Coordinates of C-alpha atoms and ligand atoms in Angstrom, one line a residue:
M1 CA -52.8 17.6 -148.2
P2 CA -56.1 18.5 -149.8
N3 CA -59.1 16.9 -148.8
K4 CA -60.1 14.1 -150.9
S5 CA -63.0 11.6 -151.7
I6 CA -62.4 7.8 -152.1
Q7 CA -64.5 4.6 -152.1
G8 CA -63.7 1.3 -150.9
R9 CA -64.6 -1.5 -149.0
I10 CA -65.3 -1.8 -145.1
I11 CA -62.7 -4.3 -143.7
K12 CA -62.8 -4.1 -140.2
G13 CA -64.9 -2.1 -137.5
V14 CA -64.1 -1.4 -133.9
G15 CA -65.3 0.9 -131.2
G16 CA -67.2 3.5 -133.8
F17 CA -64.0 3.4 -136.2
Y18 CA -64.4 1.9 -139.6
Y19 CA -61.2 0.6 -141.4
I20 CA -61.6 1.3 -145.3
K21 CA -59.5 -0.2 -148.1
P22 CA -60.1 1.2 -151.7
S23 CA -59.8 -1.4 -154.3
G24 CA -56.5 -1.8 -156.0
S25 CA -54.8 -0.1 -153.2
D26 CA -53.2 -1.0 -150.0
E27 CA -53.8 1.9 -148.1
I28 CA -56.4 1.8 -145.0
F29 CA -58.4 4.7 -144.0
E30 CA -59.8 5.2 -140.7
C31 CA -63.2 6.7 -140.6
R32 CA -65.9 7.8 -138.7
A33 CA -69.5 7.5 -139.8
R34 CA -71.8 10.6 -139.9
G35 CA -74.5 10.5 -137.3
R36 CA -77.4 10.7 -139.8
F37 CA -76.7 6.9 -140.4
R38 CA -77.7 6.3 -136.8
R39 CA -80.7 8.6 -136.8
E40 CA -81.7 6.6 -139.9
G41 CA -81.3 3.1 -138.2
L42 CA -78.3 2.4 -140.9
T43 CA -75.2 0.7 -139.4
P44 CA -72.2 0.6 -141.7
L45 CA -71.1 -3.2 -141.9
V46 CA -68.1 -4.9 -142.7
G47 CA -68.1 -5.9 -146.6
D48 CA -70.0 -2.3 -147.3
I49 CA -68.6 -0.3 -150.1
V50 CA -68.8 3.3 -148.9
N51 CA -68.1 6.6 -150.0
C52 CA -65.7 8.7 -147.3
E53 CA -64.4 12.1 -147.3
I54 CA -60.9 12.4 -146.2
D55 CA -60.0 15.9 -144.3
G56 CA -56.7 16.9 -145.8
A57 CA -55.7 18.7 -142.8
S58 CA -56.1 16.1 -140.0
G59 CA -56.2 13.0 -142.0
S60 CA -59.3 11.9 -140.4
G61 CA -62.2 10.3 -142.6
M62 CA -65.8 10.5 -142.5
I63 CA -68.1 7.8 -144.1
V64 CA -70.8 9.6 -146.1
G65 CA -72.5 7.1 -148.4
I66 CA -72.9 3.5 -148.1
M67 CA -73.7 1.9 -151.6
P68 CA -77.0 -0.3 -152.0
R69 CA -76.1 -3.9 -150.5
I70 CA -76.8 -7.0 -152.2
N71 CA -77.4 -8.8 -149.0
S72 CA -76.4 -8.6 -145.1
L73 CA -76.0 -11.2 -142.5
I74 CA -76.9 -10.9 -139.1
R75 CA -74.7 -13.3 -137.7
P76 CA -71.6 -12.7 -138.4
P77 CA -72.7 -8.9 -139.2
V78 CA -71.3 -8.7 -142.7
A79 CA -72.8 -7.2 -145.8
N80 CA -72.3 -8.1 -149.6
V81 CA -71.4 -11.9 -148.9
T82 CA -71.1 -14.0 -152.4
K83 CA -69.8 -17.0 -151.4
I84 CA -70.3 -19.2 -148.4
A85 CA -67.8 -22.2 -147.6
V86 CA -70.1 -24.7 -145.8
V87 CA -67.3 -26.7 -143.8
F88 CA -67.9 -29.9 -142.2
S89 CA -65.7 -33.0 -141.3
V90 CA -66.0 -36.9 -142.3
K91 CA -64.9 -37.1 -138.9
N92 CA -63.9 -35.5 -135.3
P93 CA -66.7 -34.1 -135.4
K94 CA -68.9 -36.5 -137.3
P95 CA -71.0 -34.7 -139.9
N96 CA -74.5 -33.8 -139.1
L97 CA -76.0 -33.4 -142.5
Y98 CA -79.2 -31.5 -141.3
T99 CA -77.1 -28.8 -140.1
V100 CA -75.4 -28.7 -143.3
D101 CA -78.3 -28.7 -145.3
K102 CA -80.1 -26.0 -143.2
L103 CA -76.8 -23.5 -143.6
I104 CA -77.1 -24.5 -147.5
T105 CA -80.6 -23.2 -147.3
A106 CA -80.0 -20.4 -145.8
A107 CA -77.2 -19.4 -148.2
M108 CA -79.4 -20.1 -151.3
Y109 CA -82.2 -18.1 -149.5
A110 CA -79.7 -15.1 -149.2
K111 CA -78.7 -15.7 -152.8
I112 CA -75.2 -16.7 -151.7
K113 CA -73.4 -19.5 -153.7
P114 CA -72.1 -22.4 -151.3
I115 CA -69.1 -24.4 -151.9
I116 CA -69.5 -27.5 -150.0
C117 CA -66.2 -28.1 -148.3
I118 CA -65.5 -31.6 -146.7
N119 CA -62.5 -31.6 -144.4
K120 CA -60.4 -34.0 -142.7
T121 CA -60.3 -36.6 -145.7
D122 CA -57.2 -37.8 -144.4
L123 CA -59.1 -39.4 -141.6
C124 CA -61.4 -41.4 -143.9
D125 CA -62.8 -41.5 -147.4
C126 CA -65.6 -39.2 -148.7
E127 CA -67.0 -40.6 -151.6
E128 CA -70.4 -41.0 -150.6
L129 CA -70.6 -37.4 -149.0
Y130 CA -69.0 -36.2 -152.3
R131 CA -71.6 -37.9 -154.1
I132 CA -74.6 -36.5 -152.4
Y133 CA -73.4 -33.0 -152.8
S134 CA -71.9 -32.9 -156.1
E135 CA -75.0 -34.9 -157.6
A136 CA -77.3 -32.1 -155.7
G137 CA -75.4 -29.7 -158.3
F138 CA -73.0 -27.7 -155.6
D139 CA -69.7 -27.3 -156.2
T140 CA -68.1 -29.7 -153.7
L141 CA -64.7 -30.4 -152.5
C142 CA -63.0 -33.2 -150.5
L143 CA -60.3 -31.4 -148.5
S144 CA -57.7 -31.9 -145.8
A145 CA -55.9 -29.4 -144.1
A146 CA -53.5 -31.6 -142.5
T147 CA -52.5 -32.7 -145.8
G148 CA -53.1 -29.8 -148.1
E149 CA -55.5 -31.7 -150.5
N150 CA -57.3 -29.5 -152.7
T151 CA -56.8 -26.3 -150.6
D152 CA -55.3 -24.6 -154.0
T153 CA -58.7 -25.6 -155.9
L154 CA -60.8 -24.1 -153.0
K155 CA -58.5 -20.9 -152.9
K156 CA -59.2 -20.5 -156.8
M157 CA -63.0 -20.7 -156.1
L158 CA -62.5 -17.5 -153.6
E159 CA -61.1 -15.4 -156.3
G160 CA -63.3 -12.2 -156.4
E161 CA -65.6 -13.2 -154.1
L162 CA -66.3 -12.2 -150.5
T163 CA -66.7 -15.7 -148.7
V164 CA -67.6 -16.5 -145.3
F165 CA -66.6 -19.7 -143.6
A166 CA -69.3 -21.3 -141.9
G167 CA -69.8 -24.6 -140.0
N168 CA -69.6 -26.1 -136.7
S169 CA -66.8 -25.5 -134.3
G170 CA -63.7 -28.0 -134.7
V171 CA -64.6 -28.9 -138.4
G172 CA -61.3 -27.1 -139.4
K173 CA -62.4 -23.8 -140.8
S174 CA -59.4 -21.9 -139.2
S175 CA -56.8 -24.5 -140.3
L176 CA -58.3 -24.4 -144.1
L177 CA -57.8 -20.7 -143.7
N178 CA -54.2 -21.0 -142.5
C179 CA -53.5 -22.9 -145.6
I180 CA -55.3 -20.7 -147.9
L181 CA -53.7 -17.5 -146.7
K182 CA -49.7 -17.2 -146.5
N183 CA -49.8 -14.9 -143.7
A184 CA -52.6 -16.0 -141.2
E185 CA -51.6 -17.6 -138.0
L186 CA -55.6 -18.1 -136.9
E187 CA -55.8 -20.2 -133.6
T188 CA -57.2 -23.7 -134.1
G189 CA -57.8 -26.5 -131.7
E190 CA -60.5 -27.9 -129.5
V191 CA -62.2 -25.2 -127.7
S192 CA -64.5 -26.1 -124.6
G193 CA -68.0 -24.6 -125.6
R194 CA -67.5 -22.2 -123.0
V195 CA -64.4 -20.6 -123.7
E196 CA -65.3 -20.4 -127.2
R197 CA -68.6 -18.3 -126.4
G198 CA -66.2 -16.1 -123.8
R199 CA -64.1 -15.3 -127.2
H200 CA -66.7 -14.9 -129.5
T201 CA -68.2 -12.1 -127.8
T202 CA -64.6 -10.3 -127.8
R203 CA -63.9 -10.9 -131.1
H204 CA -65.2 -8.8 -134.1
S205 CA -66.0 -9.4 -138.1
E206 CA -63.0 -8.9 -139.9
L207 CA -62.3 -9.3 -143.8
M208 CA -58.9 -11.0 -144.7
P209 CA -57.7 -10.2 -147.9
L210 CA -56.7 -13.0 -150.3
D211 CA -52.8 -13.0 -151.0
D212 CA -52.1 -12.3 -154.9
M213 CA -55.6 -12.1 -156.0
S214 CA -58.8 -10.0 -155.4
G215 CA -61.2 -11.1 -152.6
Y216 CA -61.9 -11.4 -149.3
I217 CA -62.9 -14.0 -146.8
I218 CA -64.3 -14.2 -143.2
D219 CA -63.7 -16.8 -140.3
T220 CA -66.2 -16.7 -138.0
P221 CA -66.2 -18.5 -134.5
G222 CA -68.8 -20.9 -133.6
F223 CA -70.9 -19.7 -136.4
S224 CA -73.4 -22.6 -137.5
S225 CA -76.4 -21.2 -139.0
F226 CA -78.4 -18.1 -140.2
S227 CA -82.1 -17.6 -140.0
V228 CA -84.6 -18.2 -142.5
S229 CA -87.2 -18.4 -139.9
D230 CA -89.4 -15.7 -142.1
M231 CA -89.4 -17.8 -144.8
D232 CA -92.9 -19.5 -146.0
E233 CA -92.5 -23.3 -146.3
K234 CA -93.8 -23.3 -149.8
A235 CA -90.6 -21.7 -150.9
L236 CA -88.3 -24.2 -149.5
C237 CA -88.3 -26.6 -152.4
G238 CA -87.0 -23.8 -154.7
L239 CA -84.0 -23.9 -152.5
F240 CA -83.0 -27.4 -153.3
P241 CA -81.7 -27.0 -156.7
E242 CA -81.6 -30.8 -157.3
F243 CA -85.5 -30.7 -157.1
A244 CA -85.8 -28.3 -159.9
P245 CA -86.5 -30.6 -162.9
Y246 CA -89.6 -32.4 -160.8
I247 CA -91.1 -29.4 -159.4
D248 CA -93.4 -28.2 -161.9
G249 CA -94.5 -31.5 -163.2
C250 CA -96.1 -32.5 -159.8
A251 CA -99.4 -33.9 -160.1
F252 CA -100.9 -30.9 -157.8
G253 CA -100.0 -27.3 -157.7
D254 CA -99.5 -26.9 -153.9
C255 CA -97.6 -30.2 -153.8
S256 CA -95.3 -30.1 -150.7
H257 CA -93.3 -33.0 -151.9
T258 CA -93.3 -34.7 -148.7
V259 CA -96.1 -37.4 -148.8
E260 CA -98.4 -36.7 -151.8
K261 CA -99.0 -39.9 -154.3
G262 CA -97.8 -38.6 -157.8
C263 CA -95.3 -36.4 -156.3
L264 CA -92.4 -36.5 -159.2
V265 CA -89.8 -35.5 -156.4
L266 CA -91.0 -38.4 -154.1
Q267 CA -90.8 -40.6 -157.3
A268 CA -86.8 -39.2 -158.0
L269 CA -86.2 -39.8 -154.5
N270 CA -87.4 -43.6 -154.8
D271 CA -85.5 -43.9 -158.4
G272 CA -82.1 -42.8 -156.5
K273 CA -81.9 -39.3 -158.4
I274 CA -82.3 -37.3 -155.3
S275 CA -80.3 -38.1 -151.8
K276 CA -82.3 -39.5 -149.1
T277 CA -80.5 -37.4 -146.5
R278 CA -81.1 -34.5 -148.7
H279 CA -84.9 -35.2 -148.8
D280 CA -84.7 -36.1 -145.0
S281 CA -83.4 -32.6 -144.5
Y282 CA -86.1 -30.8 -146.6
I283 CA -89.1 -32.7 -144.7
A284 CA -87.5 -31.9 -141.4
Q285 CA -86.9 -28.2 -142.4
Y286 CA -90.4 -28.0 -144.0
K287 CA -91.9 -29.1 -140.5
E288 CA -89.6 -26.8 -138.4
L289 CA -91.0 -23.9 -141.0
L290 CA -94.4 -24.9 -140.1
D291 CA -94.3 -25.1 -136.7
N292 CA -92.8 -21.8 -136.4
K293 CA -95.8 -20.4 -138.2
S294 CA -98.4 -21.8 -135.7
Y295 CA -97.6 -20.4 -132.7
Ligands
GDP1 N1 -56.9 -34.9 -139.1 C1 -57.2 -33.6 -139.6 N2 -57.2 -32.8 -138.4 C2 -57.8 -31.6 -138.7 C3 -58.0 -31.1 -140.2 N3 -58.1 -29.8 -140.1 C4 -58.3 -29.5 -139.0 N4 -58.1 -30.5 -138.0 C5 -58.1 -30.6 -136.6 O1 -59.2 -30.1 -136.0 C6 -59.1 -29.4 -134.7 C7 -60.2 -28.2 -135.2 O2 -59.6 -27.4 -136.2 P1 -59.8 -25.8 -136.3 O3 -59.2 -25.4 -137.6 O4 -59.5 -25.2 -134.9 O5 -61.6 -25.8 -136.4 P2 -62.5 -24.7 -136.3 O6 -63.3 -24.4 -135.1 O7 -63.7 -25.0 -137.4 O8 -62.0 -23.4 -137.0 C8 -57.6 -29.0 -134.8 O9 -56.9 -29.7 -134.0 C9 -57.2 -29.1 -136.1 O10 -55.5 -29.6 -136.0 C10 -57.8 -32.2 -141.0 O11 -57.9 -31.9 -142.5 N5 -57.1 -33.4 -140.8
MG2 MG1 -61.6 -21.5 -135.9
ZN3 ZN1 -94.4 -32.9 -155.3

């Protein structure tokens, strides 16, 4: 076999080996990374598009180049994420909208499109939650992994994307993925925090290809948030798409949209055009960002 060059995506990394899948092919190449990357402080990440040289004689491969990333997350360590399924349940566990809104903010900050996934809608109705997030301008789905409601619609939204499933433990991420992926048999069920942490450290990130369409998904045990702590609080309002029509018209150029008289965002809140829970999350996160700055 002659030597050859390939380009593909890293779908898994274990113990210094990377597994690379060229697009449109089912072949997987096992490669190591050039020492140069380590010296340059650059670690190949799951999700990276890489160029590799495959040695014809030995069949062994070497990553020789990493394409520029559109983004990279720290936890899970994955690059080039294009969508985030923000999963929460109507009940068991009950939704914590502040956690949900922080995840959405972090996604918006990383320029990753969120899909709001309201799960376990077989247990109680989801109208109010659906209204909050669809009216804020997000793709929003009422789902049930138990009955399969809307899981086909969710799958269609994942085509051609690299989607991270995020949300607190127990909300049904793995159950939803088992609905979407034909051959997945992900572990589901209530696990104690202790067991989950233990499992967490032993598990690595791995992209799961979608059946019969392009795109990948990644399940992240216990993953609940990623950091926006370096963000300027003034930029926060720009991450709430439903504020956009009102921001520019605010009475003062530096309006924080939290307490000011004449603030058009607060006016819209009073008029019911912006949801109270979303604005509450905005205020809480605004204060958090300010507090982080003042130590
Ligand atoms: N009633 C109901 N239970 C669900 C649904 N989805 C998941 N569950 C249950 O919720 C528990 C946690 O689900 P799991 O998928 O492990 O959540 P994860 O921690 O987010 O991956 C399991 O006992 C599931 O059977 C649903 O749509 N309806
Ligand atoms: Mg799970
Ligand atoms: Zn304002």
